[in-house]
XYZ file of C-alpha atoms in Angstrom:
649
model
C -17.906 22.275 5.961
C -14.915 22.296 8.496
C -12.054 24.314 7.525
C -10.300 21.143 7.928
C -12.236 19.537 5.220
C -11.931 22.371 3.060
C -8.558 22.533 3.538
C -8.007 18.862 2.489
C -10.492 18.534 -0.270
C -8.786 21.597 -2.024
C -5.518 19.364 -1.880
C -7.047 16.664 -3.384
C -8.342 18.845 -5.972
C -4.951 20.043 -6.870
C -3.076 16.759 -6.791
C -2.181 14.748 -9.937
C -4.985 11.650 -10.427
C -3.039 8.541 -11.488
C -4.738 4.603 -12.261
C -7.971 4.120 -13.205
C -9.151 7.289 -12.778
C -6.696 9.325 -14.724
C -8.210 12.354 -16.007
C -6.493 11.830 -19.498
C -5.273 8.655 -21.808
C -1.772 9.426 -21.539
C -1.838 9.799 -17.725
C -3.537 6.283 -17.666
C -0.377 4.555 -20.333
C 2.151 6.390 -18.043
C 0.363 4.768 -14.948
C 0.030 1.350 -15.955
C 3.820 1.566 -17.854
C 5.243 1.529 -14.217
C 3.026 -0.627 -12.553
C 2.678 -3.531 -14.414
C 4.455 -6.915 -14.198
C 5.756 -6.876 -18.107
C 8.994 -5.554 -18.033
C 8.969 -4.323 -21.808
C 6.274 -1.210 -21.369
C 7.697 -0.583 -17.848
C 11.665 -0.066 -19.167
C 9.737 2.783 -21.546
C 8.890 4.950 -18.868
C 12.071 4.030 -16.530
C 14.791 4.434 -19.359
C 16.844 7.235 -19.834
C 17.835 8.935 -23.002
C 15.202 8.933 -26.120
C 17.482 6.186 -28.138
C 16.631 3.680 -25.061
C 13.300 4.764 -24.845
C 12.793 4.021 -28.932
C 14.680 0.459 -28.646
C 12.030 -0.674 -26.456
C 9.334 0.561 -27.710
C 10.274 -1.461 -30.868
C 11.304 -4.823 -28.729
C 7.852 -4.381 -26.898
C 6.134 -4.277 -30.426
C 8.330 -6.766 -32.194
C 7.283 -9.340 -28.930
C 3.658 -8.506 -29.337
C 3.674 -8.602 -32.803
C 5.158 -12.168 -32.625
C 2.656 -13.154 -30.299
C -0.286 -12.241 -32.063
C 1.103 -14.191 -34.627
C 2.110 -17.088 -33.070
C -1.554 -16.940 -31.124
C -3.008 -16.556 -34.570
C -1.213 -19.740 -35.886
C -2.410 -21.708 -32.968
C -6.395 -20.458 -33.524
C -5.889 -21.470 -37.134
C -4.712 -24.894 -36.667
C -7.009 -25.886 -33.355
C -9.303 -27.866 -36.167
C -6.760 -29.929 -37.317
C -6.508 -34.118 -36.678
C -4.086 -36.404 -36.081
C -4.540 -40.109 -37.708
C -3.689 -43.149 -36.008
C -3.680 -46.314 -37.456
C -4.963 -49.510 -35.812
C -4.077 -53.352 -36.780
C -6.715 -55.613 -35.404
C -6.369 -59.562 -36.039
C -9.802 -61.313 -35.041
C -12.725 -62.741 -36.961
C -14.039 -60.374 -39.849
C -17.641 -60.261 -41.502
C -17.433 -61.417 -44.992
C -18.998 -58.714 -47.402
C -21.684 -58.476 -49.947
C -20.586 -59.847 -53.392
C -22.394 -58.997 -56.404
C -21.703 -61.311 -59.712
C -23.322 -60.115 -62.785
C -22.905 -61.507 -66.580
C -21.684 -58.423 -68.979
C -24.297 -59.158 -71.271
C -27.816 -58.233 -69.833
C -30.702 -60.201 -71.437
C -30.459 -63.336 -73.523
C -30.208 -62.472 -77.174
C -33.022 -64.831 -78.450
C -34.853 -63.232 -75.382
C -34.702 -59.696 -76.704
C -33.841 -60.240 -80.300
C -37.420 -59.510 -81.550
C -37.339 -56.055 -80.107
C -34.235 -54.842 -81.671
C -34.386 -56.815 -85.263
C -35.282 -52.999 -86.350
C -32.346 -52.005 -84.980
C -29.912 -54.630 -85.680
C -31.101 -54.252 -89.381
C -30.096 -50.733 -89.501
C -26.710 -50.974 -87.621
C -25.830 -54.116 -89.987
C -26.509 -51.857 -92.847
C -24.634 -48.862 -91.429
C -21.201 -50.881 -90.909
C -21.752 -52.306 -94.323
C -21.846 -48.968 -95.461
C -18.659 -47.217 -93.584
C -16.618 -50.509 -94.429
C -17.955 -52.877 -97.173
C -17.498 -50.607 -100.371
C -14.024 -48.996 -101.199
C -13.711 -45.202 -101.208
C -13.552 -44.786 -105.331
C -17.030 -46.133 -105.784
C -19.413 -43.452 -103.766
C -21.592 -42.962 -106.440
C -22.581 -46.653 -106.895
C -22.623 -46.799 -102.804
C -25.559 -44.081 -103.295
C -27.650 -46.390 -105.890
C -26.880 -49.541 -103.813
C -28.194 -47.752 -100.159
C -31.335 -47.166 -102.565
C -31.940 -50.562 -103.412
C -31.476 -51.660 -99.970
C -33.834 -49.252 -98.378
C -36.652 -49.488 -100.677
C -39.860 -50.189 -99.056
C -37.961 -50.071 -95.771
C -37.900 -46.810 -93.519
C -34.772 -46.639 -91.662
C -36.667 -44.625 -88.476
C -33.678 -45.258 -85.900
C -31.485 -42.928 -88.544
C -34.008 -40.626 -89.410
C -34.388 -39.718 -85.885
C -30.577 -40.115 -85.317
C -28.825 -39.767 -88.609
C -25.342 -40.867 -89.135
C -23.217 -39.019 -90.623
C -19.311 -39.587 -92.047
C -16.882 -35.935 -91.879
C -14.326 -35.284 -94.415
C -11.645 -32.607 -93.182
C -11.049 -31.202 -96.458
C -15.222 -30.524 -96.455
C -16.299 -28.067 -93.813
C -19.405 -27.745 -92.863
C -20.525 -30.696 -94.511
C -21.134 -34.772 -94.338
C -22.504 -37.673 -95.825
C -25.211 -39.881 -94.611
C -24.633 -43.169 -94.004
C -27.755 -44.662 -95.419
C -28.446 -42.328 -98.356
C -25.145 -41.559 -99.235
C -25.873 -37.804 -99.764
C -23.665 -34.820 -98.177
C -26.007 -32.466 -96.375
C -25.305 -29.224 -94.270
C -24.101 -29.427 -90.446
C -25.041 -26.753 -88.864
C -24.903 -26.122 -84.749
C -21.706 -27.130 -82.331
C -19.410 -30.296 -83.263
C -18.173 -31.759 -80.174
C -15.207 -34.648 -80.506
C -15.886 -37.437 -77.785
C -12.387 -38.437 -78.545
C -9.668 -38.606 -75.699
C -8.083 -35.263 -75.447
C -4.824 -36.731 -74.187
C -3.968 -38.674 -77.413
C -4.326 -37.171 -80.861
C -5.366 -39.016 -83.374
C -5.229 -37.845 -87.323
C -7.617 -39.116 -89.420
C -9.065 -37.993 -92.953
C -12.454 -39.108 -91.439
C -14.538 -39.113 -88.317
C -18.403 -40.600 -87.957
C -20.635 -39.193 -85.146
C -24.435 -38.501 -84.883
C -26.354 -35.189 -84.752
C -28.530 -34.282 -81.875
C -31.155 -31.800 -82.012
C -33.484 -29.392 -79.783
C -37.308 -29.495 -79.492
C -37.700 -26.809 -82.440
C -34.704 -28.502 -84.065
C -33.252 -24.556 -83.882
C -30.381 -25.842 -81.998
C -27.954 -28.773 -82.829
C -25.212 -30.842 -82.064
C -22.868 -32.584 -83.651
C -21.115 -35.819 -81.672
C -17.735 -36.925 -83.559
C -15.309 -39.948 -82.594
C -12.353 -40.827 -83.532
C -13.253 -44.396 -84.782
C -16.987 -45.771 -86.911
C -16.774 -48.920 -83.898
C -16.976 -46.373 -81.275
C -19.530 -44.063 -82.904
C -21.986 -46.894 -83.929
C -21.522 -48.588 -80.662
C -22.853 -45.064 -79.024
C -25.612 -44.657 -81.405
C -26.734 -48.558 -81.024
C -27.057 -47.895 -76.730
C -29.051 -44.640 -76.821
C -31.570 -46.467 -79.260
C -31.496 -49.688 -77.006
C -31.843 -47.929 -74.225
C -35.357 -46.061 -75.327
C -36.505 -49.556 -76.612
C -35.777 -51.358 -73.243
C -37.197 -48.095 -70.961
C -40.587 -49.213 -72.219
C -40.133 -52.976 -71.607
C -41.988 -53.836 -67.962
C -39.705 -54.604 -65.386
C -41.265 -58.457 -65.006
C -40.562 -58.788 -68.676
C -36.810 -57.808 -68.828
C -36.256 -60.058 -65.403
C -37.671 -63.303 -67.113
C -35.371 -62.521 -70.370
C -32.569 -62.234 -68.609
C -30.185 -65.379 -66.584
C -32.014 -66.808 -63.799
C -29.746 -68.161 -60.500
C -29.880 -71.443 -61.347
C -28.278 -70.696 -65.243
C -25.972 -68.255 -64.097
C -24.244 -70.057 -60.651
C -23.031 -73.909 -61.812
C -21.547 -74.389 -58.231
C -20.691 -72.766 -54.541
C -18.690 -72.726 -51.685
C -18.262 -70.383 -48.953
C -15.372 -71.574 -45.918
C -15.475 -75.119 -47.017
C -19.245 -75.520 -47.115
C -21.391 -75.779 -50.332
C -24.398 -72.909 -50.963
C -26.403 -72.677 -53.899
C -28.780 -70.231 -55.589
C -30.725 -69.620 -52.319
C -27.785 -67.710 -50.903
C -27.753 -65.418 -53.421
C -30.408 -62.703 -53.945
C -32.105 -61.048 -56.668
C -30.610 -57.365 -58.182
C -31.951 -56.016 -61.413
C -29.362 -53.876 -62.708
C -31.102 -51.900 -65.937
C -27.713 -52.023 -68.197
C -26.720 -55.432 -66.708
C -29.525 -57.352 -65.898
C -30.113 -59.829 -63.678
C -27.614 -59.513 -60.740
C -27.186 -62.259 -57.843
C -25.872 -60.898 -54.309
C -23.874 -63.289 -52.113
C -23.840 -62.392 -48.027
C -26.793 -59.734 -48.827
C -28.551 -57.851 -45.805
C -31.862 -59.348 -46.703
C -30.395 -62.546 -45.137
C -31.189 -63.203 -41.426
C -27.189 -63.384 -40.522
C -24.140 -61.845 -41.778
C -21.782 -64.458 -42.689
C -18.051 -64.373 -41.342
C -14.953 -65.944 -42.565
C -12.780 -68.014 -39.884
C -9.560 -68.105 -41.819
C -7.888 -66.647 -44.204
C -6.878 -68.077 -47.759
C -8.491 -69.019 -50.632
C -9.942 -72.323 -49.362
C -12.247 -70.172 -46.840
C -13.575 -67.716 -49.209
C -15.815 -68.213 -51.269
C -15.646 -70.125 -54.531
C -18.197 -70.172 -57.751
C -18.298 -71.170 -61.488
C -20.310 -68.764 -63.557
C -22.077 -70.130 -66.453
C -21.536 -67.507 -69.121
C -23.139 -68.765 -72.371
C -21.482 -66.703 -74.931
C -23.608 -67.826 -77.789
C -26.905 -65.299 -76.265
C -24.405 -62.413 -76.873
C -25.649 -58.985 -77.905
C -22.716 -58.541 -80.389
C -23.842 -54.894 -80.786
C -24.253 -54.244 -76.686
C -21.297 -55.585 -75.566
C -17.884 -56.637 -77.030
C -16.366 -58.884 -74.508
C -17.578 -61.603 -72.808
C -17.827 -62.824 -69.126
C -18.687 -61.424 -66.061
C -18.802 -58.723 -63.541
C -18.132 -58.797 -59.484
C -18.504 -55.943 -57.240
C -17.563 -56.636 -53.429
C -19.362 -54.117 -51.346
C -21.069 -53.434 -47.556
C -24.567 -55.092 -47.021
C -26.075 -51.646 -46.811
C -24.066 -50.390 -49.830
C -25.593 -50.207 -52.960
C -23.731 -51.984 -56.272
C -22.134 -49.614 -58.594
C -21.267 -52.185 -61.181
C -20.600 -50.173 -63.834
C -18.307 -47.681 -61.974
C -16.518 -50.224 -60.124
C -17.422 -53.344 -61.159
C -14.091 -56.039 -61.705
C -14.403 -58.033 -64.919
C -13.924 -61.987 -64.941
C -12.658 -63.516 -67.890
C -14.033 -67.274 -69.272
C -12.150 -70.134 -69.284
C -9.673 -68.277 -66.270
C -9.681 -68.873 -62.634
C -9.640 -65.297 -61.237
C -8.420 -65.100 -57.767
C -9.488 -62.205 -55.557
C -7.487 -62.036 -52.191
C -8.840 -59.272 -49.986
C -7.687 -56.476 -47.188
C -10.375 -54.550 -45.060
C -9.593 -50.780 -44.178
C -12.132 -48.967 -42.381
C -11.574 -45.418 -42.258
C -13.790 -43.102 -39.895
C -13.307 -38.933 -40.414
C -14.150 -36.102 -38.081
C -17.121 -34.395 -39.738
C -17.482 -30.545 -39.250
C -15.658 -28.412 -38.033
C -12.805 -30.974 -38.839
C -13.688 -31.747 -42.047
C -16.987 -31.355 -44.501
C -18.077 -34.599 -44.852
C -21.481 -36.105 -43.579
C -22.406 -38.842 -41.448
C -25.649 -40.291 -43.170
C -26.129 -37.669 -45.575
C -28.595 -36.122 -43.826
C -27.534 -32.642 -44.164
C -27.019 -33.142 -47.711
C -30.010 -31.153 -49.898
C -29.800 -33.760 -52.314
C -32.821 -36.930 -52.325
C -30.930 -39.951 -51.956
C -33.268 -41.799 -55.043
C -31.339 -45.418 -54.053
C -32.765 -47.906 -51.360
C -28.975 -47.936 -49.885
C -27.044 -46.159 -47.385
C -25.416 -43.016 -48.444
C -22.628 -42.365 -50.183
C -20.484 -40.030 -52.515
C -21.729 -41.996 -55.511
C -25.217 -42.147 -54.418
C -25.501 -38.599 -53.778
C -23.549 -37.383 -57.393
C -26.280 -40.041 -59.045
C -28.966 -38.653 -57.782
C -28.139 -35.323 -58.161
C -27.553 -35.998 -61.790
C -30.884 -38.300 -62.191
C -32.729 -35.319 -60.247
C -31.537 -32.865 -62.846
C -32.479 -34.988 -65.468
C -36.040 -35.034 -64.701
C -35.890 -31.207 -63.929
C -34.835 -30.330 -67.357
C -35.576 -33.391 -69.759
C -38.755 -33.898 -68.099
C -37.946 -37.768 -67.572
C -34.928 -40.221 -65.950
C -32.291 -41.553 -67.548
C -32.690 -45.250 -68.365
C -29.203 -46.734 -66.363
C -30.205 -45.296 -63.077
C -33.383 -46.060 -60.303
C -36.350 -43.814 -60.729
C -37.078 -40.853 -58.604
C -40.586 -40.524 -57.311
C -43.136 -39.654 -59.591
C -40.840 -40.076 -62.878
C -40.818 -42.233 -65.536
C -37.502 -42.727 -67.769
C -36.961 -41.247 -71.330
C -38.929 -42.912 -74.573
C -39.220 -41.737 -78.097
C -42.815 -41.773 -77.687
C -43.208 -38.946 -74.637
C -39.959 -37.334 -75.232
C -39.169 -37.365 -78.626
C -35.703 -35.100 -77.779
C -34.494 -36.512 -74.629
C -30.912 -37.425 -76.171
C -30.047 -34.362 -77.164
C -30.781 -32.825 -73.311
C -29.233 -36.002 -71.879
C -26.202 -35.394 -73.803
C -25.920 -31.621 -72.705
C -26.728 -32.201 -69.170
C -24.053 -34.974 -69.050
C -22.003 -32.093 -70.470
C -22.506 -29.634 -67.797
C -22.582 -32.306 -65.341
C -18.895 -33.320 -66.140
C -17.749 -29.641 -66.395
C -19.183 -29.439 -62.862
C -21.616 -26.681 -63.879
C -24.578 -28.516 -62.425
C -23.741 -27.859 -58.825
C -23.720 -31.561 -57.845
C -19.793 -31.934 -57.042
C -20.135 -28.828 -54.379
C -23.337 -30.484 -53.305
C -22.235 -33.994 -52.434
C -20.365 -34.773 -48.991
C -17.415 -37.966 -48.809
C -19.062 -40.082 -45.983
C -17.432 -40.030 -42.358
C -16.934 -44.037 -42.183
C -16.443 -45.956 -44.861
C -15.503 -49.515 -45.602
C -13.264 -50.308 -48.125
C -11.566 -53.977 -49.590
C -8.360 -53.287 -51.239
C -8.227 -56.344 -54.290
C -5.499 -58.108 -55.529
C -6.337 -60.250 -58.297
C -4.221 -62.821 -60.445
C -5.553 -64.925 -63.320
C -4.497 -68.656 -64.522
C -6.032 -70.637 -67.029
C -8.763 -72.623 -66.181
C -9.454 -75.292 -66.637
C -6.482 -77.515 -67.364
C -6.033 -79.069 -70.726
C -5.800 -82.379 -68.629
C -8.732 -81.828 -66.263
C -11.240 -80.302 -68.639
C -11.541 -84.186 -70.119
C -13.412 -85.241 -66.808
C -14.457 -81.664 -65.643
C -16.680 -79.960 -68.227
C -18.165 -83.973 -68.589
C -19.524 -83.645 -65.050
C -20.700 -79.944 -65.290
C -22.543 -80.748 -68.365
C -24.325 -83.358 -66.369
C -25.103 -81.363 -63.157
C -26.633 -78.432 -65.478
C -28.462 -81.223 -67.713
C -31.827 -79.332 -66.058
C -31.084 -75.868 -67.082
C -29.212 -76.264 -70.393
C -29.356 -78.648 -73.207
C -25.817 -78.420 -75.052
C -22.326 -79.355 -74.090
C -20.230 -77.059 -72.857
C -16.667 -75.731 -73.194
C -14.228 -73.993 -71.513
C -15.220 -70.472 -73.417
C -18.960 -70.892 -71.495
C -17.411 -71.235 -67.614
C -15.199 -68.699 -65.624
C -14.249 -69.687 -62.133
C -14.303 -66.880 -59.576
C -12.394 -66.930 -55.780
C -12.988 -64.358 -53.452
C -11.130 -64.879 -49.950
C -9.324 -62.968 -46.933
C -5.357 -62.980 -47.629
C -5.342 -62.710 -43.572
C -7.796 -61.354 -41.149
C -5.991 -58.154 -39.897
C -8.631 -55.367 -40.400
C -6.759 -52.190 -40.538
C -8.861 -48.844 -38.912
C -7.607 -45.561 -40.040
C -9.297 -43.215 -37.498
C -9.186 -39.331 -37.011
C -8.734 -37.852 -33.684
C -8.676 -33.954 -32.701
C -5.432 -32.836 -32.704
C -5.578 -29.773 -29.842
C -8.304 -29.305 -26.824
C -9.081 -26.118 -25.123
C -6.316 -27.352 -22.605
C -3.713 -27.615 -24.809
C -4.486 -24.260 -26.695
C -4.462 -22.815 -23.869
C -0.858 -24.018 -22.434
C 0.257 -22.535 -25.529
C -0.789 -19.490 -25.232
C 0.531 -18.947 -22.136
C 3.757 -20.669 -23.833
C 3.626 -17.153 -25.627
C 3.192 -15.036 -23.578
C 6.069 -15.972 -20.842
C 8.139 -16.614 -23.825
C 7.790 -13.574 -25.351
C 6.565 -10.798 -22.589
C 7.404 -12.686 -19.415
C 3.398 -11.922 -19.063
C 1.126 -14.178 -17.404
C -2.883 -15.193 -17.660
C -3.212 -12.053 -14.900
C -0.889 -9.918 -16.951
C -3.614 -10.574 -19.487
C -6.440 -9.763 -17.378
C -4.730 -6.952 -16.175
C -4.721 -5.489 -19.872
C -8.227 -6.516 -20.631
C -9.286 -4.035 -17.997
C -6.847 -0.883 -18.646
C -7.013 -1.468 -22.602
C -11.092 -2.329 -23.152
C -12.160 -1.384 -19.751
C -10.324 1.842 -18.354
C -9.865 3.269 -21.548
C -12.827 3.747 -23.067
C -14.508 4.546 -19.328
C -11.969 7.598 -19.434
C -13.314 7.980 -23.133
C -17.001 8.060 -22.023
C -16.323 10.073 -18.847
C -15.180 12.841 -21.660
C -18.660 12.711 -23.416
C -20.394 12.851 -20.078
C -18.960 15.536 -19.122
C -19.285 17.170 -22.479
C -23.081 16.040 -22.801
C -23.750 17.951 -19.288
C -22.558 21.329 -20.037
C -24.093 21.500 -23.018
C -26.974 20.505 -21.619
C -26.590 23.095 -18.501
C -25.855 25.960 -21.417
C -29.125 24.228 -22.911
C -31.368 25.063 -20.032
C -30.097 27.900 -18.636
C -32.167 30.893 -18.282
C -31.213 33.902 -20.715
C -30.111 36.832 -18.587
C -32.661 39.921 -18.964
C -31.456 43.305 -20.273
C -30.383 45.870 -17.386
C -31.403 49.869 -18.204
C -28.820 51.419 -19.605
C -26.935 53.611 -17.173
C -23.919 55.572 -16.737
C -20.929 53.353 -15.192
C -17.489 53.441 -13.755
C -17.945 57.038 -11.599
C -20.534 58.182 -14.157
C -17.937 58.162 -16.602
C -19.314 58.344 -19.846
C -16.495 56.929 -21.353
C -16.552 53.950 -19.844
C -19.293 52.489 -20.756
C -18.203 50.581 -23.890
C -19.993 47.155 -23.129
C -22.169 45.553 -20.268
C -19.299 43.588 -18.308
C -17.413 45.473 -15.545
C -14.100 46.654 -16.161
C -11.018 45.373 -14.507
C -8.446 47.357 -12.592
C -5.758 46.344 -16.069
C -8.695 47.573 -18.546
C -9.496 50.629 -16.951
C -5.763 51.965 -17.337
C -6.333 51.816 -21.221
C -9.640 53.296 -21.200
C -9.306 56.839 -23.480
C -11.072 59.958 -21.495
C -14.479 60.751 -22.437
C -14.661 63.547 -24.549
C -16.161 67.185 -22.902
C -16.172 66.034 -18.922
C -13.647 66.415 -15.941
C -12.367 62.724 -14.923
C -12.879 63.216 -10.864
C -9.924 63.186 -9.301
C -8.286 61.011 -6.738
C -8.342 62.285 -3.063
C -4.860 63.542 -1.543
C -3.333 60.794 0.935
C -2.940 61.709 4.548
C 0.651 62.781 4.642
C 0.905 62.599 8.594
C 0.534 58.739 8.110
C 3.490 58.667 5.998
C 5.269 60.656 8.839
C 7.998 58.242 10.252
C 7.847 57.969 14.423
C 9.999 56.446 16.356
C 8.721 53.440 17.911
C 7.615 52.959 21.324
C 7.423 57.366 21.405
C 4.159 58.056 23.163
C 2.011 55.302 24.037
C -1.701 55.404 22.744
C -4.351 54.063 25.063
C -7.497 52.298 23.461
C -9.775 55.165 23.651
C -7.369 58.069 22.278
C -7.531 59.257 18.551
C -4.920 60.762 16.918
C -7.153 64.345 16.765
C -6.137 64.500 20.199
C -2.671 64.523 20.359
């Protein structure tokens, strides 16, 4: 090497290294303090006096602090959307309109399977009301009289039973009069918001399999309680009734629909279309999807909706099954299946019930916005209905699903899953008593289902305002129920009144559809402006001030980090494979001095001073200096030439 290179390389060795390659951590903060374009870390360095120095240290730390938070806040609330609501006047599809009489199946239709039944509820009000309190013991002998040669088998399977407060632990049987042991839960189906006091409740016991574990059902009032009892044991007589069978006892078209208009022009039964609800019958459709067109209203008002009269025929009442009378409408999407008992608006006889309606349509951002679903897809729940989906589908079905699981068959008021068949006395003697726990659970929300089940993305929804007036008039009923009598000559043979007809409107109020819609309310745009927002608010820093600390913080750092355990990793691999030196013959050192040989490195000029004499030898001794070179001449004396030696002078 040049001495010139060697002369410049050993000044480069000896200088301080600054930047990137800083030898040390603190070296590289000290660097990048007075270099960079944030004026907070570069005032640490440049200020004088420690209490500057320590005032902005905390501003710097306060500002980043602050905008890590306010960066935070932003992150958190990207997923977030902003509604806007849209008013939209035009021409709007009418919807699907399903009418359905609140009692299911004529009562001379059906009457033969429940005269068991009937018998045995008759006898059980006649028991809790017909005989005052002070005459139990003849109650007892008359029950006997009544019973003999009958078996009650509806209360022997479910017995009802009357609860005294002042007796715990004990009741009395409604058809033999005798108190008998409750043992297992008692669970009140009364409201828990009111509080009612009463010396006696009625319920029903419910039992396991192995009859090891019981329940007890109370209410509040015998109507409620026998009312309860009477549907479970309808509803296991009517399961096994073929589906043919119940359609034909219940109200064809043609009995239940007198007249029809829809926007001014007259329909009839062929525009409605078939739905066989199992706890309501026969249901008729209006505007269904089956039909080749979807029908639209041109106006709105009451005159272009559409208009019926419902035959209701009182007189083939359950009066166990039901206790009112009339009918039931649900308005609904085509795709949409009819929840009639959840949501289902009653129509009262002899009223004119006017239904004026608004359309929203909502649409919803589904994930990450929100959780809900867009055809329920995604959703580990079988949707069991032939209908699109929806929240009430999916809890159903969940429920129905469970029902099978654990009961081993379906519960009678919803549609069959595949491969199930619903509950009976026959193949499940129990079933109530599971049904009544899994309802249990299923309300708690210990079945899973609510967590399950998704709200749909779009929705349609008719908000309903309805008003009643008396129908018909006292003056117009004269000519009017004259002439319906005569147009329904073919279907029934009696005369009617106003107690057998309801008249039902269903109309627009105005054809603005209102669309509630969900938009995003950031983009990657706009979260970005706002973090640089941040930063020049809070650090005068920009997107390369950023950049610039992404590669001193994460990139320079931990490079001066790893250079460090390089460096460390290669000498212990050099001590690694170094050879080990060999063992020199021991030998007398330093002059032959004896004494100095105390280990195997050489001795220094410092170490030697403190070295103690060896014991029994003569340290050799330094040679006298020449004195005549100390001898002082005067310069320029005698002048040497280049061959002379001193000897010679």
């Amino acid at each position: 090497m040049a001495p010139g290179e060697k002369i410049k390389a050993k000044i480069k060795k000896n200088l301080p290294v600054t930047g990137p390659q800083a030898p040390t951590i603190k070296e590289l903060m000290r660097w990048y303090c007075l270099n960079t374009n944030t004026h907070g870390c570069r005032r640490i360095v440049v200020s004088r006096g420690r209490l500057r120095r320590l005032l902005w240290i905390g501003f710097t730390l306060t500002a980043v602090a602050l905008i890590l938070w306010q960066c935070a806040l932003l992150v958190f609330s990207f997923y977030t959307v902003s509604v806007s609501i849209k008013v939209h006047f035009r021409k709007l599809d009418f919807p699907a309109v399903t009418i359905c009489n609140i009692n299911p199946y004529k009562y001379s239709a059906v009457r033969h399977l429940l005269a068991d039944l009937e018998q045995e509820t008759r006898e059980a009000l006649k028991s809790l009301y017909g005989f005052p309190e002070s005459r139990k013991r003849r109650d007892a002998e008359s029950w006997s009289s009544v019973l003999e040669g009958m078996q009650p088998r509806f209360s022997h399977r479910i017995p009802l039973l009357i609860f005294d407060q002042y007796e715990k632990g004990k009741a009395r049987d409604f058809f033999t009069g005798r108190k008998r042991k409750v043992d297992g839960r008692i669970i009140h189906k009364a409201s828990n918001v009111m509080h009612i006091e009463s010396k006696q409740v009625v319920g029903f016991q419910l039992c396991s399999n192995d009859t090891s574990d019981c329940a007890t059902y109370t209410f509040s009032s015998g109507i409620n309680a026998i009312q309860e009892w009477y549907k479970l044991h309808y509803m296991n007589i009517m399961a096994q009734v073929p589906l043919e069978k119940k359609i034909n006892m219940s109200y064809s078209a043609e009995e239940l629909l007198v007249t029809c208009f829809f926007d001014g022009v007259s329909c009839d039964a062929r525009n409605f279309t078939l739905f066989h609800h199992p706890m309501h019958g026969n249901c008729y459709t209006f505007n269904n999807r089956e039909n080749e067109t979807i029908l639209s209203t041109s106006m709105g008002g009451s005159e272009y909706g559409l208009q019926v009269i419902l035959y209701i025929n009182e007189e083939e009442y359950n009066p166990f099954l039901v206790s009112s009378t009339g009918a039931k409408v649900i308005i609904h999407r085509q795709d949409e299946y009819p929840f009639v008992e959840d949501v289902g608006t009653e129509i009262e006889t002899a009223m004119v019930t006017s239904i004026g309606m608004h359309l929203t349509e909502s649409f919803k951002l589904s994930e990450p916005y929100s959780q809900c679903t867009e055809d329920g897809s995604d959703v580990p729940i079988r949707n069991i209905y032939n209908a699109a989906y929806s929240l009430q589908i999916c809890l159903h079905s969940c429920f129905q699903t469970k029902m099978v699981e654990k009961c081993g068959c379906a519960q009678y008021g919803q549609p069959l899953p595949p491969k199930a068949n619903y509950c009976n006395y026959q193949q499940h003697p129990n079933w109530m008593y599971c049904y009544y726990q899994l309802h249990r659970a299923f309300v708690q929300e210990e079945l899973g289902c609510q967590s399950v089940c998704k709200e749909a993305c779009s929705f349609k929804e008719w908000t309903l305002t309805t008003s009643l007036a008396q129908w018909p008039s006292v003056v117009s009923e004269k000519w009017l129920l004259p002439v319906l009598t005569w147009d329904q000559g073919r279907q029934i043979n009696k005369k009617l009144n106003k107690t057998d007809l309801a008249k039902l409107l269903i109309f627009y109020k105005d054809l603005n559809q209102r669309s509630i819609m969900e938009s995003p309310a950031n983009s990657i745009e706009m979260l970005l402006s706002n973090f640089g927002g941040q930063l020049g608010l809070w650090m005068s820093c920009s997107v390369v001030c950023v950049i610039e600390i992404i590669e001193v913080f994460f990139i320079d750092f931990f490079s001066i980090i790893a250079r460090r355990q390089w460096q460390k990793a290669k000498e212990w691999w050099a001590r690694k494979q170094a050879p080990p030196c060999p063992e020199a013959p021991h030998s007398p050192q330093g002059q032959d001095n004896p004494a100095l040989d105390i280990d195997n490195d050489l001795p220094t000029f410092n170490s030697a001073l403190h070295l103690p004499p060896a014991l029994g030898t003569q340290v050799p001794g330094t040679p006298p200096p020449k004195y005549n070179t100390l001898r002082l001449e005067r310069a320029f004396s005698n002048q040497l030439t280049d061959t002379q030696m001193l000897d010679e002078l």
